[in-house]
Short mmCIF file of C-alpha atoms in Angstrom, two decimals:
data_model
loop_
_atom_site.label_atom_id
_atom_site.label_comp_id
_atom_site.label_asym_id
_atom_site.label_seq_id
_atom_site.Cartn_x
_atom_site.Cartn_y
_atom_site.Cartn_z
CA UNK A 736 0.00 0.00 0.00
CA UNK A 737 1.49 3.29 -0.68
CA UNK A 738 0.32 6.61 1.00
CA UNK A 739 0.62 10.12 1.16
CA UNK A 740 3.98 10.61 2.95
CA UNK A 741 4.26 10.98 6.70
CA UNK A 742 4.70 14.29 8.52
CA UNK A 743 8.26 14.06 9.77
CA UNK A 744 8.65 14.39 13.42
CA UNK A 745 11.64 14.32 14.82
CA UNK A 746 12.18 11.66 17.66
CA UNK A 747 13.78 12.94 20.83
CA UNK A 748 15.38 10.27 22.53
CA UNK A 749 16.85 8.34 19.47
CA UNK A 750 17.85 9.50 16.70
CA UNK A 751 18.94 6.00 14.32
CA UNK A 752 17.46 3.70 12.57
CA UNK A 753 16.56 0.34 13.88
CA UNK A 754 16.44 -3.06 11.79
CA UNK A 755 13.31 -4.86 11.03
CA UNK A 756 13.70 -7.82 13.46
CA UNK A 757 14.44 -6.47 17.08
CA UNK A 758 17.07 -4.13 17.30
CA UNK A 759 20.02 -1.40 16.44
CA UNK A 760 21.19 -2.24 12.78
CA UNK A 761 24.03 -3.94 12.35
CA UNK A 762 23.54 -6.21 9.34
CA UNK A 763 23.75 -4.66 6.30
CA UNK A 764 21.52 -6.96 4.82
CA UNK A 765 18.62 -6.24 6.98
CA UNK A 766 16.45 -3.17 5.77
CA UNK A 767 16.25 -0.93 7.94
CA UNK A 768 12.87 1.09 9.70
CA UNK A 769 13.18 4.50 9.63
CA UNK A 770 10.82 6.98 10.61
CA UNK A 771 7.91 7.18 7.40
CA UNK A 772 9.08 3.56 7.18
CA UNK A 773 5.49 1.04 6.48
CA UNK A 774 4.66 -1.55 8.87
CA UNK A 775 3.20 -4.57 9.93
CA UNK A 776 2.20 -6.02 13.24
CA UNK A 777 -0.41 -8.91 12.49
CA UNK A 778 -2.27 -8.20 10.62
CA UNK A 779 -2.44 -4.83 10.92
CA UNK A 780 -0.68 -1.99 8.67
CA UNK A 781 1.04 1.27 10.36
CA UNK A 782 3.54 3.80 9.51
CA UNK A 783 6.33 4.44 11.52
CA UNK A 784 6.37 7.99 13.56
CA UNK A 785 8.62 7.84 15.93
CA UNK A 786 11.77 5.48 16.89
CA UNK A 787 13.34 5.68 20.72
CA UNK A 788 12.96 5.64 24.25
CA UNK A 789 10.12 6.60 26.63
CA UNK A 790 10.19 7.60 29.99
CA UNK A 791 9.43 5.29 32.04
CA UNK A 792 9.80 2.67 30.09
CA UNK A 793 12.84 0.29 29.35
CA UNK A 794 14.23 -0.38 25.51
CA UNK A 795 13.18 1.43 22.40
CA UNK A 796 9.74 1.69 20.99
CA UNK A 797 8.23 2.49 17.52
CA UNK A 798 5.65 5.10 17.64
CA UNK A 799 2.82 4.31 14.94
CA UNK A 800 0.04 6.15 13.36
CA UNK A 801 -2.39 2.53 12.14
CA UNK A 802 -4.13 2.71 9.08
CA UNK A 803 -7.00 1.41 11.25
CA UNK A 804 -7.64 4.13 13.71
CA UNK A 805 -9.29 1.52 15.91
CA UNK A 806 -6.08 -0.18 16.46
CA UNK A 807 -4.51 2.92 18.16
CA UNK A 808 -4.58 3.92 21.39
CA UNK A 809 -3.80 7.59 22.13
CA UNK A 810 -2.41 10.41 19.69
CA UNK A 811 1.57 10.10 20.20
CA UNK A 812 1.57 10.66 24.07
CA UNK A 813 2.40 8.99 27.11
CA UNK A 814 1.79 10.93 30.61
CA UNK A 815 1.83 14.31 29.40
CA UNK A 816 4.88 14.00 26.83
CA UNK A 817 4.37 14.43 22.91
CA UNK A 818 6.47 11.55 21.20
CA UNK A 819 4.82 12.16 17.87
CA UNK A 820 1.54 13.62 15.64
CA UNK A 821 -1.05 11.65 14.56
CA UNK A 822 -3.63 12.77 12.23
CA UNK A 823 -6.93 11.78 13.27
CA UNK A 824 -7.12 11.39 16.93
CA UNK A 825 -6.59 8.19 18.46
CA UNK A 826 -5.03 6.43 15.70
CA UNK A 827 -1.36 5.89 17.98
CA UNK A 828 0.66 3.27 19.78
CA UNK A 829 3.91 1.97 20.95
CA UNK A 830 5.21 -1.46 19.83
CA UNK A 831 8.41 -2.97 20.50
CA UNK A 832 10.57 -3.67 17.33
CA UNK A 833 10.39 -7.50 17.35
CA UNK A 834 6.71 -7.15 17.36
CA UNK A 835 7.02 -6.25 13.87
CA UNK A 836 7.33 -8.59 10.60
CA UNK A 837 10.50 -8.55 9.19
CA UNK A 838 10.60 -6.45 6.03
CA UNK A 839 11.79 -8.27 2.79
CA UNK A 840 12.55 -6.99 -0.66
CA UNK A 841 10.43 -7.83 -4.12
CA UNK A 842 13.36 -10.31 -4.79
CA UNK A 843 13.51 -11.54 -1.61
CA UNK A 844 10.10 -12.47 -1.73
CA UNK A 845 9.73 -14.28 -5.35
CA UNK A 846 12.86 -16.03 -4.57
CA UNK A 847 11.35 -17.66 -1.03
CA UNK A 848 7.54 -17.85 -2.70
CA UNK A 849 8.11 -19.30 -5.87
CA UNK A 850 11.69 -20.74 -4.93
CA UNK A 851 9.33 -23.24 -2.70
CA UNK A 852 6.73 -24.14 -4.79
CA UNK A 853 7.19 -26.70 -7.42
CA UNK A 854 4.98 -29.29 -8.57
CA UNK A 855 5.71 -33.08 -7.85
CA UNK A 856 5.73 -33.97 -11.67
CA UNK A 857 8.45 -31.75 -12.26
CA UNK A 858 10.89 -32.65 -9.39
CA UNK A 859 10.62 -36.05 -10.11
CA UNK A 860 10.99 -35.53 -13.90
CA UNK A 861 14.34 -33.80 -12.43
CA UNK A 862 15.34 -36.96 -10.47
CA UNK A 863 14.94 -39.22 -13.45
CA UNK A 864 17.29 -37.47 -15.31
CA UNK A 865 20.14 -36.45 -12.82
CA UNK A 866 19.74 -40.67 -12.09
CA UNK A 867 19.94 -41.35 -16.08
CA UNK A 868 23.18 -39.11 -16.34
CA UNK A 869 24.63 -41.03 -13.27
CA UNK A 870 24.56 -44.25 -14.93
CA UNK A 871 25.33 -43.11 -18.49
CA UNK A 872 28.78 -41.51 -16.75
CA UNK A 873 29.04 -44.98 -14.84
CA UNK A 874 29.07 -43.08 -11.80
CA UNK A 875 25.97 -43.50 -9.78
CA UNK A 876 27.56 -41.93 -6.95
CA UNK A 877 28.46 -38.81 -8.04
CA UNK A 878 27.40 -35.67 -6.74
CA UNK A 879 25.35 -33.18 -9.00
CA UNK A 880 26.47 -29.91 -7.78
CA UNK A 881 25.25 -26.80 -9.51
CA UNK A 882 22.20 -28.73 -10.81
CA UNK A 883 19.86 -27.35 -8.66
CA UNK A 884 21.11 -24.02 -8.83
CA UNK A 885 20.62 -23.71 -12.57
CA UNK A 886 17.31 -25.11 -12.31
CA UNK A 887 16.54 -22.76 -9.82
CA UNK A 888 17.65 -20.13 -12.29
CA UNK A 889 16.11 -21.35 -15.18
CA UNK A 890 12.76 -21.71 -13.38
CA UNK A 891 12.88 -17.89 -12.23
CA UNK A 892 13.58 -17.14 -15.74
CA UNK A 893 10.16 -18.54 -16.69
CA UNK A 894 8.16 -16.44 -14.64
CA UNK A 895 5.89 -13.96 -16.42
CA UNK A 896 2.91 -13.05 -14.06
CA UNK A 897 3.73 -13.07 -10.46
CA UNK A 898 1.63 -12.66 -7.44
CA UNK A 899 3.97 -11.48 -4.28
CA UNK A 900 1.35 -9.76 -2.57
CA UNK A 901 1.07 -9.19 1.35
CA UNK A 902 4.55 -10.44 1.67
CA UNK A 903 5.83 -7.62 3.99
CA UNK A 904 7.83 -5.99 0.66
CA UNK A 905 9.42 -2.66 1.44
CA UNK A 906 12.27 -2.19 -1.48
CA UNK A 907 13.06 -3.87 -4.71
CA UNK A 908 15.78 -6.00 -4.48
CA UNK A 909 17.85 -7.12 -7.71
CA UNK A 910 14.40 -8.20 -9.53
CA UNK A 911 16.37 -7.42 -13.21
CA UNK A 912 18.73 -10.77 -12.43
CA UNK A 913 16.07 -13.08 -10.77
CA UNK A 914 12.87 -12.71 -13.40
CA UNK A 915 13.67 -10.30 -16.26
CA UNK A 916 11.01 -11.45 -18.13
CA UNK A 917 7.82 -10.54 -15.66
CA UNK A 918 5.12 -9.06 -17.79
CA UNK A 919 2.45 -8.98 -14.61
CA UNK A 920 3.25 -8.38 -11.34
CA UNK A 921 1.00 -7.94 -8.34
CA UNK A 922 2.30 -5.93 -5.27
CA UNK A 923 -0.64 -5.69 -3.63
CA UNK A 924 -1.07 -5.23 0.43
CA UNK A 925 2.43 -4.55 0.87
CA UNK A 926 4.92 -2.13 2.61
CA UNK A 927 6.35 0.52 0.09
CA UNK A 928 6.77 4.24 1.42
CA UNK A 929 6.56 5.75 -1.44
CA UNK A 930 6.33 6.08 -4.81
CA UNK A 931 10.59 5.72 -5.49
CA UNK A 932 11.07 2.50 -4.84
CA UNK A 933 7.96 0.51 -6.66
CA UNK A 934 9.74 3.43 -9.83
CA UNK A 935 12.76 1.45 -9.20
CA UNK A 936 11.18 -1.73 -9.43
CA UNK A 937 9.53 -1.26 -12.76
CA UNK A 938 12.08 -0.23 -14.22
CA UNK A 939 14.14 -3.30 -13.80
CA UNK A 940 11.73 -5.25 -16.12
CA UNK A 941 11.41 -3.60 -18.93
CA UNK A 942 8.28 -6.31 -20.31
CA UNK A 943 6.38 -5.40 -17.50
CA UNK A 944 2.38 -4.83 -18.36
CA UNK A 945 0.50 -4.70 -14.98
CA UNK A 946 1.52 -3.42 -11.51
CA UNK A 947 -0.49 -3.82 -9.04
CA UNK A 948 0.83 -1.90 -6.00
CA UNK A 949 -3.17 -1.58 -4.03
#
C-alpha cells in the first residue's frame, strides 16, 4: 500500500534507525525502519512515527500512526509528553521492534515464494534425469552440484505473471537478475513508502504490463 507521505517528526530520545527484526542495525543486509518507514504487526498496517525511548519505560519503541484508527490507542503521548503527531485522533501506539514482521525486498520475496513451490511432476521428472546421467557416466555416486542451482535459475527465468502480494515488501531488491522477463506483477497489500522505490522496481523489467501496488 502506498500513501501520502508521513509528517516528519523528529524523535527525541533516538535519533537512528533500527532493523526490522528487534534491534540497532548492524547487518547490512537487513532493511532498515526508519521513521515514514510502512509496517506490519499482524495483521495490521502502520507507519512508523517515531523510533526511541520513553520515559518510564525500558528499551526502544516504535511510535505508529495505524491505518486502522481503531487499532490505536492515544495520539503520540504517554503521561503528558508528545512523542509524535497523529492525524486523526486516536489512531497511535507503541510497539516494541520485534513485534514487527521482518521487512523483505520484491526479490527476496519471489525467490522464497516461488523458490518453494514446485509441482511433484516436475521434481521427479528432475530426479529421473540427474539418475539417467549417473549411470550413463558410470558413476551413480556422483554428486550433482550446480544442478539445482541452474534449475533454480532457469525456473525464475520462466516467470511472467507473479503474485507477491502481502509479503511484507518494502524495497526492490535485484528483480532485473532473478525474473527479467515478468510481464504482470501484483504488489498488492504490501509495505512501500513511497512512490521511489515501486519506480525502481519497474524499471528493472522492462516487459512489464500490470503493476499492481493496491
Amino acid at each position: 500500500m502506498v500513501g501520502a507521505m508521513p509528517v516528519n517528526v523528529i524523535p527525541k530520545f533516538y535519533n537512528g534507525t533500527m532493523n526490522s527484526h528487534n534491534g540497532i542495525e548492524e547487518n547490512e543486509n537487513e532493511i532498515k525502519v526508519n521513521i515514514g518507514s510502512r509496517i506490519k504487526c499482524g495483521e495490521e498496517f502502520g507507519t512508523v512515527k517515531f523510533i526511541g525511548e520513553i520515559s518510564g519505560y525500558k528499551g526502544i519503541w516504535y511510535g505508529v500512526e495505524w491505518d486502522d484508527a481503531a487499532r490505536g490507542k492515544h495520539d503520540g503521548s504517554v503521561d503528558g509528553v508528545q512523542y509524535f503527531k497523529t492525524s486523526r485522533p486516536g489512531a497511535g501506539s507503541f510497539v516494541r521492534p520485534n513485534k514487527i514482521s521482518p521487512l523483505k525486498t520484491c526479490a527476496d520475496a519471489i525467490r522464497r515464494y516461488y523458490g518453494d513451490r514446485e509441482d511433484e511432476t516436475v521434481a521427479a521428472h528432475r530426479k529421473t534425469v540427474i539418475n539417467e546421467w549417473k549411470r550413463e557416466m558410470g558413476a551413480p555416486f556422483i554428486e550433482m552440484v550446480g544442478f539445482e542451482k541452474i534449475h533454480q535459475k532457469q525456473k525464475f527465468d520462466r516467470l511472467q505473471e507473479i503474485c507477491v502480494n502481502d509479503q511484507n515488501v518494502s524495497k526492490a531488491g535485484d528483480v532485473a537478475a532473478l525474473c527479467p522477463n515478468a510481464r504482470s506483477l501484483d504488489l498488492s497489500s504490501n509495505l512501500f513508502s513511497g512512490w521511489r522505490e515501486i519506480i525502481n522496481l519497474s524499471s528493472q523489467l522492462p516487459d512489464l504490463h500490470e503493476l499492481d501496488v493496491r
